[in-house]
């Protein structure tokens, strides 16, 4: 009996939390439609989430593409099909690794910083100060981050895809002396619009997910330094897990 | 006029406000005193709707904000400015931008008008030439004064001051008191101040209220308040007496 009660309580808590998160994101978007429009804030966030993540995304992409080509080359050679190396690299990157890895890197770099920034503003009463000035914090703080991340993450994923495929080219063609023409033409023939479209869809939903989870956790930080640490950890872990779960779900629907 | 009726609030499982009845007259300077941790800051947060009571009513000029939310609450808040006990400056902005923030965002002013009003306020709180610094580069007292400038710059109908002089040296504290009184005379806003500056506050406040055990134990015009017969309140406001026995002068009321 006790166990059932506990499960019931846990389920209720979880449902309540999910309801609150839903309300949080919906009201943020609702506030975005009301003037004043925070154009400058959005640009600032685009710079922070997008532009400043390019280095780490490029770095991850290069090595992902390179290692894919390396592994792929030796596997494919067993079957004598090195010619399709390009398509193997490109498809794994465009469909899976690009969106997932770029999103994980953005979570680690920008998401955690978002949670910490908002959390500190909560603890030091800066969010309350906004409230007392009749400025809605969801509109001023959260909305611009949601929009910026919706725009920035797909762009970063696109960058990841291009750089990753080129990284694969460097290893597969330049280093291992593969056939250059085969590399590119196998990509051209294998990659379909559906693959690209799926990748874009994934990256948009990851963009929303990251800023949603990270802003929510920061916004509801408990009043202590410990609370801030917990919020940041929870934000990163929850975002990462949700990205992977949601990725599986989307893949199974899209395939 | 601000009127609290039977306001009760429990925080972290511990009752903080236990039925506060308080009427704050419009256009006057009312000071709330009380022991540390008694709930004075919590009380101020109820007046501006940052916290909502578990039970009771909070009337601001005929609107009960106890259950108000969103846009409706924001409308009422346009009458307010507040100085937080922690100053609550935006640490991503310079002092200048902090003070200019409500002018730009709330009153939608731009350009020279903003600069002029910001410089004027910064000079009044003794921070002339400090505008380019970030809050992290200021001392605690300077932050407090920057927060004060941000609250005063809007010239709203109601200003809440949470310990405006805590952490300031006596001379600076006096000049801040003088500034608040002068601004109050000039603009006639309703001022609610939380302060530990006894006896100074009796010289500048119109009304004084004492918060004790989650209720308003006494509220009276400041000249009346000091004549209170309640032993505990006398003890609280006349601790200065113990100084005398040690041969140190007490400030005169
Ligand atoms: N957000 C909160 N969550 C839980 N408890 C709180 C919260 N804010 C205040 N309290 C509790 O409410 C009580 C009153 O706090 P408050 O800050 O109002 O005291 P105060 O009278 O302003 O004291 P001081 O003169 O030291 O500023 C304290 O016991 C505090 O622990
Ligand atoms: Mg306080």
Coordinates of C-alpha atoms and ligand atoms in Angstrom, one line a residue:
Chain A
X1 CA 0.0 0.0 0.0
X2 CA 2.8 2.3 1.0
X3 CA 4.6 1.7 -2.2
X4 CA 1.5 2.4 -4.3
X5 CA 1.0 5.7 -2.4
X6 CA 4.6 6.6 -3.1
X7 CA 4.3 5.9 -6.8
X8 CA 1.1 8.0 -6.8
X9 CA 2.8 10.9 -5.1
X10 CA 5.8 10.7 -7.4
X11 CA 3.5 10.7 -10.5
X12 CA 1.6 13.6 -9.2
X13 CA 4.7 15.6 -8.5
X14 CA 6.0 14.8 -12.0
X15 CA 2.8 15.8 -13.6
X16 CA 2.7 19.0 -11.7
X17 CA 6.3 19.8 -12.6
X18 CA 5.5 19.1 -16.3
X19 CA 2.5 21.3 -16.1
X20 CA 4.5 24.1 -14.7
X21 CA 7.2 23.8 -17.4
X22 CA 4.5 23.8 -20.0
X23 CA 2.9 27.0 -18.6
X24 CA 6.4 28.5 -18.3
X25 CA 7.2 28.1 -22.0
X26 CA 3.7 29.0 -23.2
X27 CA 3.5 32.2 -21.3
X28 CA 7.0 33.1 -22.4
X29 CA 5.9 32.8 -26.0
X30 CA 2.6 34.6 -25.2
X31 CA 4.6 37.6 -23.8
X32 CA 6.8 37.7 -26.9
X33 CA 3.8 38.7 -29.0
X34 CA 3.2 41.8 -26.9
X35 CA 5.1 45.0 -27.3
X36 CA 7.7 46.2 -26.6
X37 CA 9.6 43.8 -28.8
X38 CA 13.0 42.9 -27.4
X39 CA 14.9 42.9 -30.7
X40 CA 18.2 44.0 -29.1
X41 CA 18.0 41.3 -26.4
X42 CA 17.4 38.6 -29.1
X43 CA 20.5 39.8 -31.0
X44 CA 22.5 39.7 -27.8
X45 CA 21.4 36.2 -27.1
X46 CA 22.1 35.1 -30.7
X47 CA 25.6 36.3 -30.2
X48 CA 25.9 34.4 -27.0
X49 CA 24.2 31.1 -27.9
X50 CA 25.1 31.0 -31.5
X51 CA 28.2 32.9 -32.5
X52 CA 30.1 32.1 -29.3
X53 CA 29.4 28.4 -29.7
X54 CA 30.8 28.2 -33.2
X55 CA 34.3 27.3 -32.1
X56 CA 33.4 24.4 -30.0
X57 CA 30.9 23.1 -32.5
X58 CA 33.4 23.3 -35.3
X59 CA 36.0 21.5 -33.2
X60 CA 33.5 18.7 -32.3
X61 CA 32.4 18.5 -35.9
X62 CA 35.9 18.1 -37.4
X63 CA 36.8 15.3 -35.1
X64 CA 33.5 13.6 -35.4
X65 CA 33.8 13.6 -39.2
X66 CA 37.4 12.5 -39.0
X67 CA 36.8 9.5 -36.7
X68 CA 33.7 8.5 -38.7
X69 CA 35.8 8.3 -41.9
X70 CA 38.5 6.4 -40.1
X71 CA 36.2 3.8 -38.6
X72 CA 34.0 3.7 -41.8
X73 CA 37.0 3.2 -44.0
X74 CA 38.3 0.2 -42.2
X75 CA 34.9 -1.4 -41.8
X76 CA 33.8 -0.7 -45.4
X77 CA 37.1 -2.0 -46.8
X78 CA 36.3 -5.4 -45.4
X79 CA 33.4 -5.5 -47.9
X80 CA 35.3 -3.7 -50.6
X81 CA 32.9 -0.8 -50.5
X82 CA 35.2 2.1 -49.7
X83 CA 33.5 4.0 -52.5
X84 CA 30.4 4.6 -50.3
X85 CA 32.5 6.1 -47.5
X86 CA 31.2 9.6 -48.3
X87 CA 27.6 8.7 -48.0
X88 CA 28.2 6.7 -44.8
X89 CA 29.8 9.8 -43.2
X90 CA 27.3 12.3 -44.5
X91 CA 24.2 10.3 -43.6
X92 CA 25.3 9.6 -40.0
X93 CA 26.2 13.2 -39.6
X94 CA 23.2 14.8 -41.2
X95 CA 20.6 12.5 -39.7
X96 CA 22.0 11.8 -36.2
X97 CA 25.3 13.1 -35.1
X98 CA 25.1 16.6 -36.3
X99 CA 21.9 17.6 -34.5
X100 CA 22.6 15.5 -31.3
X101 CA 26.3 16.4 -30.8
X102 CA 25.8 20.1 -31.7
X103 CA 22.8 20.2 -29.3
X104 CA 24.8 18.6 -26.5
X105 CA 27.7 21.0 -27.0
X106 CA 25.3 24.0 -26.9
X107 CA 23.8 22.6 -23.7
X108 CA 27.2 22.3 -22.1
X109 CA 28.4 25.7 -23.2
X110 CA 25.4 28.0 -23.5
X111 CA 22.7 26.1 -21.6
X112 CA 24.6 25.8 -18.4
X113 CA 25.6 29.5 -18.6
X114 CA 21.9 30.4 -19.2
X115 CA 20.9 28.5 -16.1
X116 CA 23.6 30.1 -14.0
X117 CA 22.9 33.6 -15.2
X118 CA 19.2 33.4 -14.6
X119 CA 19.7 31.6 -11.3
X120 CA 22.0 34.3 -10.0
X121 CA 19.5 36.9 -11.0
X122 CA 16.9 35.0 -9.1
X123 CA 19.0 34.6 -5.9
X124 CA 20.2 38.2 -5.9
X125 CA 16.6 39.5 -6.4
X126 CA 17.3 41.0 -9.8
X127 CA 14.3 39.1 -11.2
X128 CA 12.2 40.6 -8.4
X129 CA 13.6 44.0 -9.3
X130 CA 12.4 43.5 -12.9
X131 CA 9.0 42.6 -11.5
X132 CA 8.8 45.8 -9.4
X133 CA 9.5 47.8 -12.5
X134 CA 6.5 46.3 -14.1
X135 CA 8.7 44.5 -16.6
X136 CA 7.8 40.9 -17.1
X137 CA 10.9 38.7 -16.6
X138 CA 9.5 36.1 -19.0
X139 CA 9.3 38.7 -21.7
X140 CA 12.6 40.5 -21.0
X141 CA 14.8 37.5 -20.0
X142 CA 13.3 34.3 -21.1
X143 CA 11.6 35.0 -24.4
X144 CA 14.7 36.4 -26.2
X145 CA 16.6 33.3 -25.1
X146 CA 14.0 30.9 -26.5
X147 CA 13.8 32.7 -29.8
X148 CA 17.6 33.0 -30.1
X149 CA 18.2 29.4 -29.4
X150 CA 15.4 28.4 -31.9
X151 CA 17.4 30.3 -34.6
X152 CA 20.9 29.5 -33.5
X153 CA 20.8 25.8 -32.9
X154 CA 19.7 24.9 -36.5
X155 CA 22.4 27.1 -37.9
X156 CA 25.0 25.5 -35.7
X157 CA 23.8 22.1 -36.8
X158 CA 24.1 23.1 -40.4
X159 CA 27.6 24.3 -39.7
X160 CA 28.4 21.0 -37.9
X161 CA 27.1 19.0 -40.9
X162 CA 29.3 20.9 -43.4
X163 CA 32.4 20.8 -41.3
X164 CA 31.9 17.2 -40.3
X165 CA 31.6 16.0 -43.8
X166 CA 34.7 18.0 -44.7
X167 CA 36.5 16.4 -41.8
X168 CA 35.5 13.0 -43.2
X169 CA 36.9 14.1 -46.5
X170 CA 40.3 15.1 -45.0
X171 CA 40.7 11.6 -43.4
X172 CA 39.0 9.5 -46.0
X173 CA 40.5 11.1 -49.1
X174 CA 43.6 13.0 -48.2
X175 CA 45.0 10.8 -45.4
X176 CA 43.9 7.4 -46.5
X177 CA 44.1 8.1 -50.2
X178 CA 40.5 7.3 -51.0
X179 CA 38.9 8.3 -54.2
X180 CA 37.9 12.0 -54.1
X181 CA 35.3 11.8 -56.8
X182 CA 33.7 8.7 -55.2
X183 CA 33.5 10.5 -51.8
X184 CA 31.5 13.4 -53.1
X185 CA 29.4 11.6 -55.7
X186 CA 28.3 8.9 -53.1
X187 CA 27.1 11.8 -50.9
X188 CA 25.3 13.4 -53.8
X189 CA 23.4 10.2 -54.7
X190 CA 22.7 8.9 -51.2
X191 CA 21.6 12.0 -49.3
X192 CA 18.0 12.9 -49.9
X193 CA 15.9 15.9 -49.0
X194 CA 14.1 13.8 -46.4
X195 CA 17.4 13.3 -44.5
X196 CA 18.2 17.0 -44.5
X197 CA 14.6 17.9 -43.5
X198 CA 14.7 15.4 -40.6
X199 CA 18.0 16.9 -39.4
X200 CA 16.5 20.4 -39.5
X201 CA 13.4 19.3 -37.6
X202 CA 15.5 17.7 -34.9
X203 CA 17.7 20.7 -34.5
X204 CA 14.8 23.1 -34.2
X205 CA 13.2 20.9 -31.5
X206 CA 16.6 20.6 -29.7
X207 CA 17.0 24.4 -29.8
X208 CA 13.7 24.8 -28.0
X209 CA 14.4 22.0 -25.6
X210 CA 17.7 23.4 -24.4
X211 CA 16.6 26.9 -23.7
X212 CA 13.3 25.7 -22.2
X213 CA 14.9 23.3 -19.7
X214 CA 17.8 25.6 -18.9
X215 CA 15.7 28.8 -18.4
X216 CA 13.1 26.9 -16.4
X217 CA 15.7 25.5 -14.0
X218 CA 17.5 28.8 -13.6
X219 CA 14.2 30.7 -13.1
X220 CA 13.2 28.3 -10.3
X221 CA 16.6 28.2 -8.5
X222 CA 16.4 27.8 -4.8
X223 CA 17.8 30.6 -2.7
X224 CA 21.4 29.5 -2.0
X225 CA 24.7 28.9 -3.7
X226 CA 24.0 25.2 -3.4
X227 CA 20.7 25.7 -5.1
X228 CA 22.5 27.3 -8.0
X229 CA 24.8 24.4 -8.4
X230 CA 21.9 21.9 -8.3
X231 CA 19.9 23.9 -10.8
X232 CA 22.8 24.0 -13.3
X233 CA 23.6 20.3 -12.9
X234 CA 19.9 19.4 -13.3
X235 CA 19.5 21.6 -16.3
X236 CA 22.4 20.1 -18.1
X237 CA 21.6 16.5 -17.3
X238 CA 17.9 16.9 -18.0
X239 CA 18.6 18.7 -21.3
X240 CA 21.0 16.0 -22.4
X241 CA 18.7 13.1 -21.5
X242 CA 15.7 14.7 -23.1
X243 CA 17.8 15.4 -26.3
X244 CA 18.7 11.7 -26.6
X245 CA 15.2 10.5 -25.8
X246 CA 13.5 12.9 -28.1
X247 CA 16.0 12.1 -30.8
X248 CA 15.1 8.4 -30.6
X249 CA 11.4 9.3 -30.7
X250 CA 11.8 11.6 -33.7
X251 CA 14.0 9.1 -35.6
X252 CA 11.4 6.3 -35.1
X253 CA 8.7 8.6 -36.4
X254 CA 10.7 10.0 -39.3
X255 CA 12.1 6.8 -40.6
Chain B
X1 CA -3.3 54.8 0.5
X2 CA -1.9 51.4 1.3
X3 CA -4.0 49.1 3.5
X4 CA -3.2 45.6 4.7
X5 CA -5.9 43.6 6.3
X6 CA -5.2 40.4 8.2
X7 CA -2.2 39.5 6.1
X8 CA -0.8 36.1 7.0
X9 CA 2.2 34.4 5.4
X10 CA 4.1 31.2 6.2
X11 CA 7.5 30.8 4.7
X12 CA 9.5 27.6 4.8
X13 CA 7.0 26.1 7.2
X14 CA 7.4 29.0 9.7
X15 CA 4.8 31.6 10.2
X16 CA 6.3 35.0 9.4
X17 CA 3.3 37.4 9.2
X18 CA 0.5 36.4 11.5
X19 CA -2.3 38.9 10.7
X20 CA -0.8 42.2 9.8
X21 CA -3.2 45.1 9.9
X22 CA -1.6 48.3 8.6
X23 CA -2.8 51.5 7.0
X24 CA -0.1 53.6 5.4
X25 CA -1.3 57.2 4.7
X26 CA -0.7 58.6 1.3
X27 CA 1.9 61.2 0.8
X28 CA 3.6 60.5 4.2
X29 CA 6.8 58.9 5.2
X30 CA 6.1 55.8 7.3
X31 CA 8.9 53.8 8.8
X32 CA 8.6 50.2 9.9
X33 CA 10.9 49.1 12.6
X34 CA 11.4 45.7 14.2
X35 CA 13.9 43.0 15.2
X36 CA 16.1 41.5 12.5
X37 CA 14.3 38.5 10.9
X38 CA 11.0 39.7 12.1
X39 CA 9.5 39.9 8.6
X40 CA 9.9 43.6 7.6
X41 CA 11.4 42.8 4.1
X42 CA 8.6 40.1 3.6
X43 CA 6.1 42.8 4.5
X44 CA 7.4 45.2 1.9
X45 CA 7.4 42.4 -0.7
X46 CA 3.7 41.9 0.0
X47 CA 3.0 45.6 -0.5
X48 CA 4.5 45.5 -4.0
X49 CA 3.0 42.0 -4.9
X50 CA 6.3 40.1 -5.0
X51 CA 4.9 37.8 -2.4
X52 CA 1.2 37.0 -2.1
X53 CA -0.4 36.4 1.3
X54 CA -1.7 33.1 2.3
X55 CA -4.7 34.9 3.8
X56 CA -5.7 38.6 4.0
X57 CA -5.9 41.6 1.7
X58 CA -3.5 44.1 0.3
X59 CA -5.2 47.3 -0.9
X60 CA -3.3 49.7 -3.1
X61 CA -5.4 52.8 -3.9
X62 CA -8.6 50.7 -4.0
X63 CA -7.3 47.6 -5.7
X64 CA -6.7 44.4 -3.8
X65 CA -3.5 43.0 -5.2
X66 CA -3.5 39.9 -2.9
X67 CA -4.6 37.6 -5.7
X68 CA -3.8 39.8 -8.7
X69 CA -1.6 38.4 -11.5
X70 CA 0.1 39.2 -14.8
X71 CA -0.9 42.3 -16.6
X72 CA -3.3 43.6 -13.9
X73 CA -0.6 43.4 -11.3
X74 CA 1.9 45.1 -13.6
X75 CA -0.6 48.0 -14.0
X76 CA -0.6 48.5 -10.2
X77 CA 3.2 48.2 -10.0
X78 CA 3.6 51.1 -12.4
X79 CA 3.0 53.3 -9.3
X80 CA 5.9 51.8 -7.4
X81 CA 9.6 51.9 -7.1
X82 CA 11.5 49.8 -4.6
X83 CA 15.0 49.8 -3.1
X84 CA 15.9 46.3 -2.2
X85 CA 17.8 45.4 1.0
X86 CA 20.4 43.8 -1.3
X87 CA 20.2 46.7 -3.8
X88 CA 19.4 44.1 -6.5
X89 CA 21.4 46.0 -9.2
X90 CA 21.6 44.3 -12.6
X91 CA 25.1 43.1 -12.6
X92 CA 25.4 42.8 -16.4
X93 CA 24.9 46.6 -16.6
X94 CA 26.9 49.6 -15.6
X95 CA 25.6 51.8 -12.8
X96 CA 24.5 54.4 -15.3
X97 CA 22.5 51.8 -17.3
X98 CA 21.0 50.5 -14.1
X99 CA 19.7 53.9 -13.1
X100 CA 18.6 54.6 -16.7
X101 CA 16.9 51.2 -17.0
X102 CA 13.5 52.1 -15.5
X103 CA 13.5 55.4 -17.4
X104 CA 14.1 53.7 -20.7
X105 CA 11.9 50.6 -20.1
X106 CA 9.1 51.9 -18.0
X107 CA 8.8 55.6 -19.0
X108 CA 10.2 54.9 -22.5
X109 CA 12.4 58.0 -22.4
X110 CA 15.5 58.3 -24.6
X111 CA 18.6 60.3 -25.3
X112 CA 19.5 63.5 -23.3
X113 CA 16.6 63.4 -20.9
X114 CA 17.7 60.1 -19.6
X115 CA 21.4 61.1 -19.3
X116 CA 20.5 64.3 -17.5
X117 CA 18.2 62.6 -15.0
X118 CA 20.6 59.8 -14.4
X119 CA 23.6 62.1 -13.8
X120 CA 21.5 64.3 -11.5
X121 CA 20.4 61.3 -9.4
X122 CA 23.9 59.8 -9.2
X123 CA 25.2 63.2 -8.0
X124 CA 22.5 63.4 -5.4
X125 CA 23.5 60.0 -3.9
X126 CA 27.2 60.9 -4.0
X127 CA 28.1 58.7 -7.0
X128 CA 29.0 61.4 -9.5
X129 CA 31.5 60.0 -12.0
X130 CA 30.9 56.4 -10.9
X131 CA 28.4 55.7 -13.6
X132 CA 30.7 53.7 -15.9
X133 CA 31.5 51.1 -13.2
X134 CA 29.8 47.8 -12.8
X135 CA 28.0 46.8 -9.6
X136 CA 30.7 44.2 -8.8
X137 CA 33.3 47.0 -8.7
X138 CA 31.4 49.0 -6.1
X139 CA 31.5 48.8 -2.3
X140 CA 28.3 47.6 -0.5
X141 CA 27.4 51.1 0.5
X142 CA 27.9 52.4 -3.0
X143 CA 25.7 49.7 -4.4
X144 CA 23.0 50.6 -1.9
X145 CA 23.2 54.2 -3.1
X146 CA 23.1 53.2 -6.7
X147 CA 20.0 51.2 -5.9
X148 CA 18.6 54.2 -4.2
X149 CA 19.2 56.4 -7.3
X150 CA 17.4 53.8 -9.4
X151 CA 14.4 53.9 -7.1
X152 CA 14.3 57.7 -6.9
X153 CA 14.9 58.4 -10.5
X154 CA 11.4 57.4 -11.6
X155 CA 9.6 59.8 -9.2
X156 CA 6.7 57.4 -8.8
X157 CA 3.7 57.6 -6.5
X158 CA 5.0 55.1 -3.9
X159 CA 8.5 54.2 -3.0
X160 CA 9.5 51.4 -0.7
X161 CA 13.0 51.6 0.9
X162 CA 14.4 48.5 2.5
X163 CA 17.1 49.7 4.9
X164 CA 18.4 52.6 2.7
X165 CA 21.2 53.5 5.1
X166 CA 22.5 50.1 6.3
X167 CA 26.1 49.7 5.6
X168 CA 26.8 53.4 5.2
X169 CA 29.0 55.6 7.4
X170 CA 27.2 58.0 9.7
X171 CA 27.8 61.1 7.5
X172 CA 26.6 59.3 4.4
X173 CA 23.6 57.9 6.2
X174 CA 22.7 61.4 7.3
X175 CA 23.0 62.7 3.7
X176 CA 20.8 59.9 2.4
X177 CA 18.2 60.6 5.0
X178 CA 18.3 64.3 4.0
X179 CA 18.0 63.3 0.4
X180 CA 14.9 61.1 1.0
X181 CA 13.3 63.8 3.1
X182 CA 14.0 66.5 0.5
X183 CA 12.7 64.3 -2.4
X184 CA 9.7 63.4 -0.3
X185 CA 8.9 67.1 0.3
X186 CA 9.4 67.9 -3.4
X187 CA 7.4 65.1 -5.0
X188 CA 5.1 64.1 -2.2
X189 CA 5.3 60.4 -2.9
X190 CA 4.1 57.8 -0.3
X191 CA 7.2 56.5 1.3
X192 CA 7.5 53.2 3.2
X193 CA 10.9 52.7 4.8
X194 CA 12.3 49.8 6.7
X195 CA 15.1 51.0 8.9
X196 CA 17.2 50.2 12.0
X197 CA 18.4 53.8 12.3
X198 CA 17.0 54.6 15.8
X199 CA 16.7 57.3 16.8
X200 CA 17.3 59.2 13.5
X201 CA 14.1 57.9 11.9
X202 CA 12.0 59.6 14.6
X203 CA 13.3 62.9 13.3
X204 CA 12.4 62.3 9.7
X205 CA 9.3 60.0 9.6
X206 CA 5.7 61.1 9.8
X207 CA 4.6 57.7 11.1
X208 CA 6.4 54.9 12.8
X209 CA 5.1 51.3 13.0
X210 CA 6.6 48.4 14.9
X211 CA 6.4 44.9 13.6
X212 CA 6.5 42.3 16.4
X213 CA 5.7 38.6 16.4
X214 CA 4.2 38.9 13.0
X215 CA 1.8 41.7 13.8
X216 CA 1.9 45.5 13.9
X217 CA 2.4 46.0 17.7
X218 CA 2.2 49.8 17.5
X219 CA 1.7 52.5 15.0
X220 CA 1.7 56.2 15.7
X221 CA 3.0 59.6 14.5
X222 CA 6.7 59.6 15.4
X223 CA 6.4 62.2 18.1
X224 CA 3.7 60.0 19.8
X225 CA 5.5 56.8 19.2
X226 CA 8.4 57.6 21.5
X227 CA 5.9 58.1 24.4
X228 CA 4.8 54.5 24.1
X229 CA 4.2 52.6 27.4
X230 CA 4.8 49.2 26.0
X231 CA 7.9 47.9 27.9
X232 CA 9.2 45.7 25.1
X233 CA 8.9 48.5 22.5
X234 CA 10.5 51.0 24.9
X235 CA 13.4 48.6 25.4
X236 CA 13.8 48.3 21.6
X237 CA 13.9 52.0 20.8
X238 CA 15.7 53.1 23.9
X239 CA 18.6 50.7 23.9
X240 CA 20.6 53.9 23.6
X241 CA 20.0 54.3 27.3
X242 CA 22.6 51.6 28.0
X243 CA 25.1 53.8 26.2
X244 CA 24.5 56.6 28.6
X245 CA 25.3 54.4 31.6
X246 CA 28.7 53.8 30.0
X247 CA 29.2 57.5 29.8
X248 CA 28.7 57.8 26.1
X249 CA 26.4 60.5 24.7
X250 CA 23.1 59.4 23.1
X251 CA 21.8 61.1 20.0
X252 CA 19.0 63.4 21.0
X253 CA 15.5 62.6 19.7
Ligands
LIG1 N1 11.9 33.5 0.3 C1 11.9 33.0 1.5 N2 11.8 31.7 1.8 C2 11.7 31.2 3.0 N3 11.8 32.0 4.1 C3 12.0 33.3 4.0 C4 12.0 33.9 2.7 N4 12.2 35.2 2.8 C5 12.2 35.4 4.2 N5 12.1 34.3 4.8 C6 12.0 34.1 6.3 O1 11.1 35.1 6.8 C7 11.6 35.7 8.0 C8 11.6 37.2 7.9 O2 12.6 37.6 6.9 P1 12.8 39.1 6.5 O3 13.8 39.1 5.5 O4 11.5 39.7 6.2 O5 13.4 39.7 7.9 P2 13.7 41.3 8.2 O6 12.7 41.7 9.2 O7 13.7 42.0 6.9 O8 15.1 41.2 8.8 P3 16.4 42.2 8.6 O9 16.2 43.3 9.5 O10 17.5 41.3 9.1 O11 16.4 42.5 7.2 C9 13.0 35.1 8.2 O12 12.9 34.1 9.2 C10 13.4 34.4 6.9 O13 14.1 33.3 7.2
LIG2 MG1 15.1 42.8 5.7

